[in-house]
PDB file of N, CA and C in Angstrom:
ATOM      1  N   UNK H   1     -40.946 -75.221-118.120  1.00 78.00           N
ATOM      2  CA  UNK H   1     -40.100 -76.082-118.894  1.00 78.00           C
ATOM      3  C   UNK H   1     -40.495 -76.011-120.380  1.00 78.00           C
ATOM      4  N   UNK H   2     -41.810 -75.953-120.656  1.00 75.00           N
ATOM      5  CA  UNK H   2     -42.311 -75.927-122.085  1.00 75.00           C
ATOM      6  C   UNK H   2     -41.814 -74.607-122.717  1.00 75.00           C
ATOM      7  N   UNK H   3     -41.801 -73.508-121.957  1.00 78.00           N
ATOM      8  CA  UNK H   3     -41.407 -72.250-122.562  1.00 78.00           C
ATOM      9  C   UNK H   3     -39.920 -72.187-122.940  1.00 78.00           C
ATOM     10  N   UNK H   4     -39.149 -73.049-122.268  1.00 88.00           N
ATOM     11  CA  UNK H   4     -37.710 -73.076-122.550  1.00 88.00           C
ATOM     12  C   UNK H   4     -37.356 -74.145-123.587  1.00 88.00           C
ATOM     13  N   UNK H   5     -38.322 -74.951-124.053  1.00 92.00           N
ATOM     14  CA  UNK H   5     -38.006 -75.982-125.013  1.00 92.00           C
ATOM     15  C   UNK H   5     -38.335 -75.490-126.391  1.00 92.00           C
ATOM     16  N   UNK H   6     -37.411 -74.817-127.027  1.00 92.00           N
ATOM     17  CA  UNK H   6     -37.570 -74.241-128.358  1.00 92.00           C
ATOM     18  C   UNK H   6     -37.902 -75.254-129.403  1.00 92.00           C
ATOM     19  N   UNK H   7     -37.211 -76.370-129.360  1.00 94.00           N
ATOM     20  CA  UNK H   7     -37.461 -77.426-130.364  1.00 94.00           C
ATOM     21  C   UNK H   7     -38.887 -77.915-130.379  1.00 94.00           C
ATOM     22  N   UNK H   8     -39.431 -78.137-129.177  1.00 91.00           N
ATOM     23  CA  UNK H   8     -40.820 -78.626-128.978  1.00 91.00           C
ATOM     24  C   UNK H   8     -41.748 -77.532-129.544  1.00 91.00           C
ATOM     25  N   UNK H   9     -41.506 -76.278-129.149  1.00 91.00           N
ATOM     26  CA  UNK H   9     -42.360 -75.168-129.596  1.00 91.00           C
ATOM     27  C   UNK H   9     -42.368 -75.092-131.089  1.00 91.00           C
ATOM     28  N   UNK H  10     -41.220 -75.114-131.762  1.00 92.00           N
ATOM     29  CA  UNK H  10     -41.148 -75.023-133.209  1.00 92.00           C
ATOM     30  C   UNK H  10     -41.879 -76.120-133.866  1.00 92.00           C
ATOM     31  N   UNK H  11     -41.761 -77.356-133.409  1.00 93.00           N
ATOM     32  CA  UNK H  11     -42.526 -78.464-133.955  1.00 93.00           C
ATOM     33  C   UNK H  11     -44.028 -78.306-133.766  1.00 93.00           C
ATOM     34  N   UNK H  12     -44.391 -77.839-132.611  1.00 92.00           N
ATOM     35  CA  UNK H  12     -45.797 -77.666-132.302  1.00 92.00           C
ATOM     36  C   UNK H  12     -46.408 -76.549-133.187  1.00 92.00           C
ATOM     37  N   UNK H  13     -45.742 -75.459-133.335  1.00 93.00           N
ATOM     38  CA  UNK H  13     -46.194 -74.384-134.184  1.00 93.00           C
ATOM     39  C   UNK H  13     -46.351 -74.838-135.658  1.00 93.00           C
ATOM     40  N   UNK H  14     -45.329 -75.557-136.094  1.00 96.00           N
ATOM     41  CA  UNK H  14     -45.403 -76.060-137.458  1.00 96.00           C
ATOM     42  C   UNK H  14     -46.547 -77.043-137.685  1.00 96.00           C
ATOM     43  N   UNK H  15     -46.814 -77.862-136.727  1.00 96.00           N
ATOM     44  CA  UNK H  15     -47.913 -78.773-136.854  1.00 96.00           C
ATOM     45  C   UNK H  15     -49.289 -78.053-136.901  1.00 96.00           C
ATOM     46  N   UNK H  16     -49.413 -77.063-136.004  1.00 97.00           N
ATOM     47  CA  UNK H  16     -50.631 -76.294-135.989  1.00 97.00           C
ATOM     48  C   UNK H  16     -50.826 -75.556-137.284  1.00 97.00           C
ATOM     49  N   UNK H  17     -49.786 -74.938-137.787  1.00 97.00           N
ATOM     50  CA  UNK H  17     -49.887 -74.180-139.051  1.00 97.00           C
ATOM     51  C   UNK H  17     -50.285 -75.090-140.183  1.00 97.00           C
ATOM     52  N   UNK H  18     -49.674 -76.280-140.248  1.00 98.00           N
ATOM     53  CA  UNK H  18     -49.963 -77.252-141.294  1.00 98.00           C
ATOM     54  C   UNK H  18     -51.475 -77.685-141.219  1.00 98.00           C
ATOM     55  N   UNK H  19     -51.876 -78.089-139.992  1.00 98.00           N
ATOM     56  CA  UNK H  19     -53.240 -78.513-139.813  1.00 98.00           C
ATOM     57  C   UNK H  19     -54.242 -77.395-140.068  1.00 98.00           C
ATOM     58  N   UNK H  20     -53.960 -76.187-139.607  1.00 98.00           N
ATOM     59  CA  UNK H  20     -54.837 -75.077-139.843  1.00 98.00           C
ATOM     60  C   UNK H  20     -55.023 -74.825-141.347  1.00 98.00           C
ATOM     61  N   UNK H  21     -53.953 -74.857-142.097  1.00 97.00           N
ATOM     62  CA  UNK H  21     -54.024 -74.659-143.561  1.00 97.00           C
ATOM     63  C   UNK H  21     -54.792 -75.865-144.196  1.00 97.00           C
ATOM     64  N   UNK H  22     -54.545 -77.035-143.724  1.00 98.00           N
ATOM     65  CA  UNK H  22     -55.220 -78.193-144.299  1.00 98.00           C
ATOM     66  C   UNK H  22     -56.714 -78.096-144.024  1.00 98.00           C
ATOM     67  N   UNK H  23     -57.136 -77.752-142.839  1.00 98.00           N
ATOM     68  CA  UNK H  23     -58.520 -77.656-142.552  1.00 98.00           C
ATOM     69  C   UNK H  23     -59.160 -76.530-143.323  1.00 98.00           C
ATOM     70  N   UNK H  24     -58.484 -75.369-143.433  1.00 98.00           N
ATOM     71  CA  UNK H  24     -59.004 -74.282-144.194  1.00 98.00           C
ATOM     72  C   UNK H  24     -59.229 -74.649-145.628  1.00 98.00           C
ATOM     73  N   UNK H  25     -58.313 -75.376-146.207  1.00 97.00           N
ATOM     74  CA  UNK H  25     -58.493 -75.854-147.585  1.00 97.00           C
ATOM     75  C   UNK H  25     -59.663 -76.798-147.736  1.00 97.00           C
ATOM     76  N   UNK H  26     -59.833 -77.660-146.756  1.00 97.00           N
ATOM     77  CA  UNK H  26     -61.020 -78.559-146.805  1.00 97.00           C
ATOM     78  C   UNK H  26     -62.296 -77.805-146.639  1.00 97.00           C
ATOM     79  N   UNK H  27     -62.290 -76.775-145.795  1.00 97.00           N
ATOM     80  CA  UNK H  27     -63.516 -75.909-145.662  1.00 97.00           C
ATOM     81  C   UNK H  27     -63.785 -75.217-147.009  1.00 97.00           C
ATOM     82  N   UNK H  28     -62.767 -74.709-147.612  1.00 96.00           N
ATOM     83  CA  UNK H  28     -62.916 -74.022-148.911  1.00 96.00           C
ATOM     84  C   UNK H  28     -63.498 -74.948-149.973  1.00 96.00           C
ATOM     85  N   UNK H  29     -62.980 -76.198-149.964  1.00 96.00           N
ATOM     86  CA  UNK H  29     -63.497 -77.209-150.946  1.00 96.00           C
ATOM     87  C   UNK H  29     -64.968 -77.476-150.774  1.00 96.00           C
ATOM     88  N   UNK H  30     -65.462 -77.243-149.534  1.00 95.00           N
ATOM     89  CA  UNK H  30     -66.895 -77.442-149.249  1.00 95.00           C
ATOM     90  C   UNK H  30     -67.699 -76.137-149.473  1.00 95.00           C
ATOM     91  N   UNK H  31     -67.042 -75.105-149.899  1.00 94.00           N
ATOM     92  CA  UNK H  31     -67.665 -73.797-150.122  1.00 94.00           C
ATOM     93  C   UNK H  31     -67.831 -72.948-148.887  1.00 94.00           C
ATOM     94  N   UNK H  32     -67.092 -73.346-147.828  1.00 96.00           N
ATOM     95  CA  UNK H  32     -67.148 -72.572-146.585  1.00 96.00           C
ATOM     96  C   UNK H  32     -65.963 -71.629-146.484  1.00 96.00           C
ATOM     97  N   UNK H  33     -66.225 -70.422-146.126  1.00 93.00           N
ATOM     98  CA  UNK H  33     -65.173 -69.388-146.054  1.00 93.00           C
ATOM     99  C   UNK H  33     -64.617 -69.268-144.667  1.00 93.00           C
ATOM    100  N   UNK H  34     -63.309 -69.433-144.517  1.00 96.00           N
ATOM    101  CA  UNK H  34     -62.607 -69.198-143.273  1.00 96.00           C
ATOM    102  C   UNK H  34     -61.876 -67.873-143.337  1.00 96.00           C
ATOM    103  N   UNK H  35     -61.981 -67.118-142.169  1.00 97.00           N
ATOM    104  CA  UNK H  35     -61.264 -65.873-142.057  1.00 97.00           C
ATOM    105  C   UNK H  35     -59.810 -66.206-141.952  1.00 97.00           C
ATOM    106  N   UNK H  36     -58.902 -65.301-142.503  1.00 96.00           N
ATOM    107  CA  UNK H  36     -57.489 -65.509-142.277  1.00 96.00           C
ATOM    108  C   UNK H  36     -57.137 -65.677-140.816  1.00 96.00           C
ATOM    109  N   UNK H  37     -56.224 -66.613-140.494  1.00 96.00           N
ATOM    110  CA  UNK H  37     -55.886 -66.919-139.110  1.00 96.00           C
ATOM    111  C   UNK H  37     -54.417 -67.072-138.888  1.00 96.00           C
ATOM    112  N   UNK H  38     -53.947 -66.570-137.799  1.00 95.00           N
ATOM    113  CA  UNK H  38     -52.550 -66.765-137.370  1.00 95.00           C
ATOM    114  C   UNK H  38     -52.523 -67.471-136.022  1.00 95.00           C
ATOM    115  N   UNK H  39     -53.638 -68.119-135.682  1.00 95.00           N
ATOM    116  CA  UNK H  39     -53.861 -68.725-134.394  1.00 95.00           C
ATOM    117  C   UNK H  39     -54.059 -70.238-134.445  1.00 95.00           C
ATOM    118  N   UNK H  40     -54.450 -70.835-133.327  1.00 96.00           N
ATOM    119  CA  UNK H  40     -54.699 -72.276-133.320  1.00 96.00           C
ATOM    120  C   UNK H  40     -56.191 -72.556-133.511  1.00 96.00           C
ATOM    121  N   UNK H  41     -56.919 -71.664-134.108  1.00 97.00           N
ATOM    122  CA  UNK H  41     -58.295 -71.918-134.430  1.00 97.00           C
ATOM    123  C   UNK H  41     -58.670 -71.292-135.761  1.00 97.00           C
ATOM    124  N   UNK H  42     -59.819 -71.719-136.313  1.00 98.00           N
ATOM    125  CA  UNK H  42     -60.374 -71.152-137.487  1.00 98.00           C
ATOM    126  C   UNK H  42     -61.727 -70.595-137.174  1.00 98.00           C
ATOM    127  N   UNK H  43     -62.029 -69.422-137.747  1.00 98.00           N
ATOM    128  CA  UNK H  43     -63.320 -68.735-137.634  1.00 98.00           C
ATOM    129  C   UNK H  43     -63.909 -68.824-139.054  1.00 98.00           C
ATOM    130  N   UNK H  44     -65.047 -69.502-139.217  1.00 97.00           N
ATOM    131  CA  UNK H  44     -65.561 -69.720-140.545  1.00 97.00           C
ATOM    132  C   UNK H  44     -67.040 -69.591-140.629  1.00 97.00           C
ATOM    133  N   UNK H  45     -67.446 -69.253-141.881  1.00 97.00           N
ATOM    134  CA  UNK H  45     -68.908 -69.056-142.138  1.00 97.00           C
ATOM    135  C   UNK H  45     -69.424 -70.378-142.691  1.00 97.00           C
ATOM    136  N   UNK H  46     -70.474 -70.879-141.950  1.00 95.00           N
ATOM    137  CA  UNK H  46     -71.081 -72.161-142.392  1.00 95.00           C
ATOM    138  C   UNK H  46     -72.146 -71.951-143.414  1.00 95.00           C
ATOM    139  N   UNK H  47     -72.618 -70.708-143.563  1.00 93.00           N
ATOM    140  CA  UNK H  47     -73.742 -70.440-144.468  1.00 93.00           C
ATOM    141  C   UNK H  47     -75.041 -70.948-143.970  1.00 93.00           C
ATOM    142  N   UNK H  48     -75.086 -71.424-142.706  1.00 93.00           N
ATOM    143  CA  UNK H  48     -76.255 -71.954-142.044  1.00 93.00           C
ATOM    144  C   UNK H  48     -76.354 -71.430-140.624  1.00 93.00           C
ATOM    145  N   UNK H  49     -77.432 -71.595-139.941  1.00 95.00           N
ATOM    146  CA  UNK H  49     -77.563 -71.127-138.622  1.00 95.00           C
ATOM    147  C   UNK H  49     -76.507 -71.749-137.735  1.00 95.00           C
ATOM    148  N   UNK H  50     -75.762 -70.912-137.046  1.00 95.00           N
ATOM    149  CA  UNK H  50     -74.600 -71.348-136.280  1.00 95.00           C
ATOM    150  C   UNK H  50     -74.992 -72.329-135.174  1.00 95.00           C
ATOM    151  N   UNK H  51     -76.126 -72.092-134.496  1.00 96.00           N
ATOM    152  CA  UNK H  51     -76.556 -73.016-133.428  1.00 96.00           C
ATOM    153  C   UNK H  51     -76.955 -74.344-133.936  1.00 96.00           C
ATOM    154  N   UNK H  52     -77.608 -74.439-135.060  1.00 95.00           N
ATOM    155  CA  UNK H  52     -77.960 -75.705-135.667  1.00 95.00           C
ATOM    156  C   UNK H  52     -76.776 -76.502-136.075  1.00 95.00           C
ATOM    157  N   UNK H  53     -75.810 -75.837-136.677  1.00 96.00           N
ATOM    158  CA  UNK H  53     -74.559 -76.568-137.100  1.00 96.00           C
ATOM    159  C   UNK H  53     -73.776 -77.014-135.880  1.00 96.00           C
ATOM    160  N   UNK H  54     -73.625 -76.104-134.891  1.00 97.00           N
ATOM    161  CA  UNK H  54     -72.934 -76.477-133.639  1.00 97.00           C
ATOM    162  C   UNK H  54     -73.626 -77.648-132.940  1.00 97.00           C
ATOM    163  N   UNK H  55     -74.930 -77.724-132.954  1.00 97.00           N
ATOM    164  CA  UNK H  55     -75.596 -78.826-132.280  1.00 97.00           C
ATOM    165  C   UNK H  55     -75.424 -80.103-133.077  1.00 97.00           C
ATOM    166  N   UNK H  56     -75.382 -80.034-134.340  1.00 96.00           N
ATOM    167  CA  UNK H  56     -75.202 -81.247-135.201  1.00 96.00           C
ATOM    168  C   UNK H  56     -73.729 -81.748-134.980  1.00 96.00           C
ATOM    169  N   UNK H  57     -72.810 -80.819-134.920  1.00 97.00           N
ATOM    170  CA  UNK H  57     -71.422 -81.214-134.658  1.00 97.00           C
ATOM    171  C   UNK H  57     -71.249 -81.850-133.271  1.00 97.00           C
ATOM    172  N   UNK H  58     -71.998 -81.302-132.359  1.00 97.00           N
ATOM    173  CA  UNK H  58     -71.930 -81.910-130.941  1.00 97.00           C
ATOM    174  C   UNK H  58     -72.484 -83.315-130.977  1.00 97.00           C
ATOM    175  N   UNK H  59     -73.468 -83.598-131.758  1.00 96.00           N
ATOM    176  CA  UNK H  59     -73.961 -84.918-131.879  1.00 96.00           C
ATOM    177  C   UNK H  59     -72.918 -85.921-132.379  1.00 96.00           C
ATOM    178  N   UNK H  60     -71.914 -85.375-133.116  1.00 95.00           N
ATOM    179  CA  UNK H  60     -70.756 -86.189-133.567  1.00 95.00           C
ATOM    180  C   UNK H  60     -69.611 -86.071-132.531  1.00 95.00           C
ATOM    181  N   UNK H  61     -69.807 -85.495-131.394  1.00 96.00           N
ATOM    182  CA  UNK H  61     -68.768 -85.409-130.376  1.00 96.00           C
ATOM    183  C   UNK H  61     -67.757 -84.275-130.601  1.00 96.00           C
ATOM    184  N   UNK H  62     -68.192 -83.279-131.391  1.00 97.00           N
ATOM    185  CA  UNK H  62     -67.279 -82.219-131.759  1.00 97.00           C
ATOM    186  C   UNK H  62     -67.815 -80.900-131.151  1.00 97.00           C
ATOM    187  N   UNK H  63     -66.979 -80.265-130.300  1.00 97.00           N
ATOM    188  CA  UNK H  63     -67.406 -79.036-129.728  1.00 97.00           C
ATOM    189  C   UNK H  63     -66.757 -77.818-130.429  1.00 97.00           C
ATOM    190  N   UNK H  64     -67.646 -76.916-130.828  1.00 97.00           N
ATOM    191  CA  UNK H  64     -67.190 -75.684-131.449  1.00 97.00           C
ATOM    192  C   UNK H  64     -67.832 -74.539-130.764  1.00 97.00           C
ATOM    193  N   UNK H  65     -67.375 -73.315-131.067  1.00 96.00           N
ATOM    194  CA  UNK H  65     -68.016 -72.143-130.466  1.00 96.00           C
ATOM    195  C   UNK H  65     -68.835 -71.422-131.486  1.00 96.00           C
ATOM    196  N   UNK H  66     -70.172 -71.436-131.284  1.00 96.00           N
ATOM    197  CA  UNK H  66     -71.026 -70.656-132.234  1.00 96.00           C
ATOM    198  C   UNK H  66     -70.857 -69.152-131.856  1.00 96.00           C
ATOM    199  N   UNK H  67     -70.512 -68.329-132.848  1.00 94.00           N
ATOM    200  CA  UNK H  67     -70.275 -66.914-132.580  1.00 94.00           C
ATOM    201  C   UNK H  67     -71.602 -66.228-132.267  1.00 94.00           C
ATOM    202  N   UNK H  68     -71.669 -65.424-131.231  1.00 93.00           N
ATOM    203  CA  UNK H  68     -72.943 -64.804-130.734  1.00 93.00           C
ATOM    204  C   UNK H  68     -73.138 -63.363-131.085  1.00 93.00           C
ATOM    205  N   UNK H  69     -72.174 -62.750-131.806  1.00 95.00           N
ATOM    206  CA  UNK H  69     -72.270 -61.317-132.119  1.00 95.00           C
ATOM    207  C   UNK H  69     -73.147 -61.120-133.324  1.00 95.00           C
ATOM    208  N   UNK H  70     -73.893 -59.970-133.322  1.00 96.00           N
ATOM    209  CA  UNK H  70     -74.748 -59.641-134.435  1.00 96.00           C
ATOM    210  C   UNK H  70     -73.893 -59.570-135.717  1.00 96.00           C
ATOM    211  N   UNK H  71     -74.445 -60.077-136.813  1.00 95.00           N
ATOM    212  CA  UNK H  71     -73.751 -60.066-138.037  1.00 95.00           C
ATOM    213  C   UNK H  71     -72.990 -61.348-138.348  1.00 95.00           C
ATOM    214  N   UNK H  72     -72.918 -62.234-137.294  1.00 96.00           N
ATOM    215  CA  UNK H  72     -72.153 -63.488-137.461  1.00 96.00           C
ATOM    216  C   UNK H  72     -73.033 -64.698-137.142  1.00 96.00           C
ATOM    217  N   UNK H  73     -74.236 -64.645-137.573  1.00 97.00           N
ATOM    218  CA  UNK H  73     -75.260 -65.680-137.239  1.00 97.00           C
ATOM    219  C   UNK H  73     -74.925 -66.990-137.827  1.00 97.00           C
ATOM    220  N   UNK H  74     -74.020 -67.028-138.815  1.00 96.00           N
ATOM    221  CA  UNK H  74     -73.670 -68.297-139.468  1.00 96.00           C
ATOM    222  C   UNK H  74     -72.221 -68.728-139.230  1.00 96.00           C
ATOM    223  N   UNK H  75     -71.549 -68.059-138.304  1.00 97.00           N
ATOM    224  CA  UNK H  75     -70.130 -68.298-138.070  1.00 97.00           C
ATOM    225  C   UNK H  75     -69.821 -69.167-136.885  1.00 97.00           C
ATOM    226  N   UNK H  76     -68.756 -70.004-136.941  1.00 97.00           N
ATOM    227  CA  UNK H  76     -68.328 -70.848-135.900  1.00 97.00           C
ATOM    228  C   UNK H  76     -66.842 -70.679-135.707  1.00 97.00           C
ATOM    229  N   UNK H  77     -66.344 -70.983-134.528  1.00 98.00           N
ATOM    230  CA  UNK H  77     -64.923 -71.012-134.248  1.00 98.00           C
ATOM    231  C   UNK H  77     -64.544 -72.442-133.806  1.00 98.00           C
ATOM    232  N   UNK H  78     -63.598 -73.040-134.527  1.00 98.00           N
ATOM    233  CA  UNK H  78     -63.169 -74.383-134.205  1.00 98.00           C
ATOM    234  C   UNK H  78     -61.632 -74.369-133.877  1.00 98.00           C
ATOM    235  N   UNK H  79     -61.261 -74.991-132.814  1.00 97.00           N
ATOM    236  CA  UNK H  79     -59.821 -75.118-132.464  1.00 97.00           C
ATOM    237  C   UNK H  79     -59.218 -76.196-133.318  1.00 97.00           C
ATOM    238  N   UNK H  80     -57.949 -75.908-133.771  1.00 98.00           N
ATOM    239  CA  UNK H  80     -57.179 -76.862-134.516  1.00 98.00           C
ATOM    240  C   UNK H  80     -56.589 -77.877-133.558  1.00 98.00           C
ATOM    241  N   UNK H  81     -56.855 -79.153-133.791  1.00 96.00           N
ATOM    242  CA  UNK H  81     -56.380 -80.177-132.947  1.00 96.00           C
ATOM    243  C   UNK H  81     -55.417 -81.106-133.638  1.00 96.00           C
ATOM    244  N   UNK H  82     -55.416 -82.359-133.178  1.00 96.00           N
ATOM    245  CA  UNK H  82     -54.620 -83.369-133.785  1.00 96.00           C
ATOM    246  C   UNK H  82     -55.226 -83.713-135.174  1.00 96.00           C
ATOM    247  N   UNK H  83     -54.412 -84.258-136.095  1.00 97.00           N
ATOM    248  CA  UNK H  83     -54.954 -84.598-137.442  1.00 97.00           C
ATOM    249  C   UNK H  83     -56.235 -85.432-137.385  1.00 97.00           C
ATOM    250  N   UNK H  84     -56.286 -86.448-136.538  1.00 97.00           N
ATOM    251  CA  UNK H  84     -57.542 -87.263-136.470  1.00 97.00           C
ATOM    252  C   UNK H  84     -58.742 -86.486-136.023  1.00 97.00           C
ATOM    253  N   UNK H  85     -58.556 -85.567-135.065  1.00 97.00           N
ATOM    254  CA  UNK H  85     -59.618 -84.708-134.591  1.00 97.00           C
ATOM    255  C   UNK H  85     -60.077 -83.753-135.705  1.00 97.00           C
ATOM    256  N   UNK H  86     -59.092 -83.217-136.411  1.00 98.00           N
ATOM    257  CA  UNK H  86     -59.458 -82.341-137.553  1.00 98.00           C
ATOM    258  C   UNK H  86     -60.182 -83.078-138.641  1.00 98.00           C
ATOM    259  N   UNK H  87     -59.792 -84.361-138.888  1.00 98.00           N
ATOM    260  CA  UNK H  87     -60.492 -85.181-139.824  1.00 98.00           C
ATOM    261  C   UNK H  87     -61.935 -85.371-139.439  1.00 98.00           C
ATOM    262  N   UNK H  88     -62.212 -85.556-138.149  1.00 97.00           N
ATOM    263  CA  UNK H  88     -63.531 -85.768-137.637  1.00 97.00           C
ATOM    264  C   UNK H  88     -64.384 -84.486-137.898  1.00 97.00           C
ATOM    265  N   UNK H  89     -63.792 -83.342-137.657  1.00 98.00           N
ATOM    266  CA  UNK H  89     -64.476 -82.017-137.854  1.00 98.00           C
ATOM    267  C   UNK H  89     -64.815 -81.924-139.360  1.00 98.00           C
ATOM    268  N   UNK H  90     -63.863 -82.163-140.225  1.00 98.00           N
ATOM    269  CA  UNK H  90     -64.116 -82.052-141.633  1.00 98.00           C
ATOM    270  C   UNK H  90     -65.224 -83.039-142.078  1.00 98.00           C
ATOM    271  N   UNK H  91     -65.152 -84.269-141.641  1.00 97.00           N
ATOM    272  CA  UNK H  91     -66.145 -85.268-142.070  1.00 97.00           C
ATOM    273  C   UNK H  91     -67.540 -84.850-141.542  1.00 97.00           C
ATOM    274  N   UNK H  92     -67.631 -84.341-140.336  1.00 97.00           N
ATOM    275  CA  UNK H  92     -68.951 -83.911-139.766  1.00 97.00           C
ATOM    276  C   UNK H  92     -69.484 -82.728-140.529  1.00 97.00           C
ATOM    277  N   UNK H  93     -68.605 -81.793-140.824  1.00 96.00           N
ATOM    278  CA  UNK H  93     -69.057 -80.618-141.629  1.00 96.00           C
ATOM    279  C   UNK H  93     -69.515 -81.044-143.044  1.00 96.00           C
ATOM    280  N   UNK H  94     -68.802 -81.962-143.605  1.00 95.00           N
ATOM    281  CA  UNK H  94     -69.255 -82.477-144.948  1.00 95.00           C
ATOM    282  C   UNK H  94     -70.668 -83.014-144.898  1.00 95.00           C
ATOM    283  N   UNK H  95     -71.037 -83.707-143.810  1.00 92.00           N
ATOM    284  CA  UNK H  95     -72.412 -84.160-143.639  1.00 92.00           C
ATOM    285  C   UNK H  95     -73.347 -83.025-143.591  1.00 92.00           C
ATOM    286  N   UNK H  96     -72.987 -81.982-142.860  1.00 85.00           N
ATOM    287  CA  UNK H  96     -73.849 -80.803-142.748  1.00 85.00           C
ATOM    288  C   UNK H  96     -74.054 -80.079-144.019  1.00 85.00           C
ATOM    289  N   UNK H  97     -72.975 -79.962-144.816  1.00 83.00           N
ATOM    290  CA  UNK H  97     -73.073 -79.229-146.101  1.00 83.00           C
ATOM    291  C   UNK H  97     -73.879 -80.068-147.098  1.00 83.00           C
ATOM    292  N   UNK H  98     -73.667 -81.363-147.051  1.00 72.00           N
ATOM    293  CA  UNK H  98     -74.339 -82.239-147.991  1.00 72.00           C
ATOM    294  C   UNK H  98     -75.805 -82.440-147.635  1.00 72.00           C
ATOM    295  N   UNK H  99     -76.125 -82.233-146.296  1.00 64.00           N
ATOM    296  CA  UNK H  99     -77.478 -82.519-145.804  1.00 64.00           C
ATOM    297  C   UNK H  99     -78.446 -81.408-145.985  1.00 64.00           C
TER     298      UNK H  99
END
């Protein structure tokens, strides 16, 4: 049924695009670089050890994927969620950057 509901799909895609761009801008304002994305997630460089940042985010109830490939020791992947969820991610990352 969802695949046949074009109106719902268009609204959902627009929301994800808006939120993805909003989060990417917030990351950039913190000095964090996000890779270009056409998906429902952002892949970004924290400038810090990925596991340490992921563990700190988890303490705030935020689950991200620390990238495990060589050369990406400071990169995380975060799914774009609802605005309130994205606000929590941004706030938690701001604590990490300031800390």
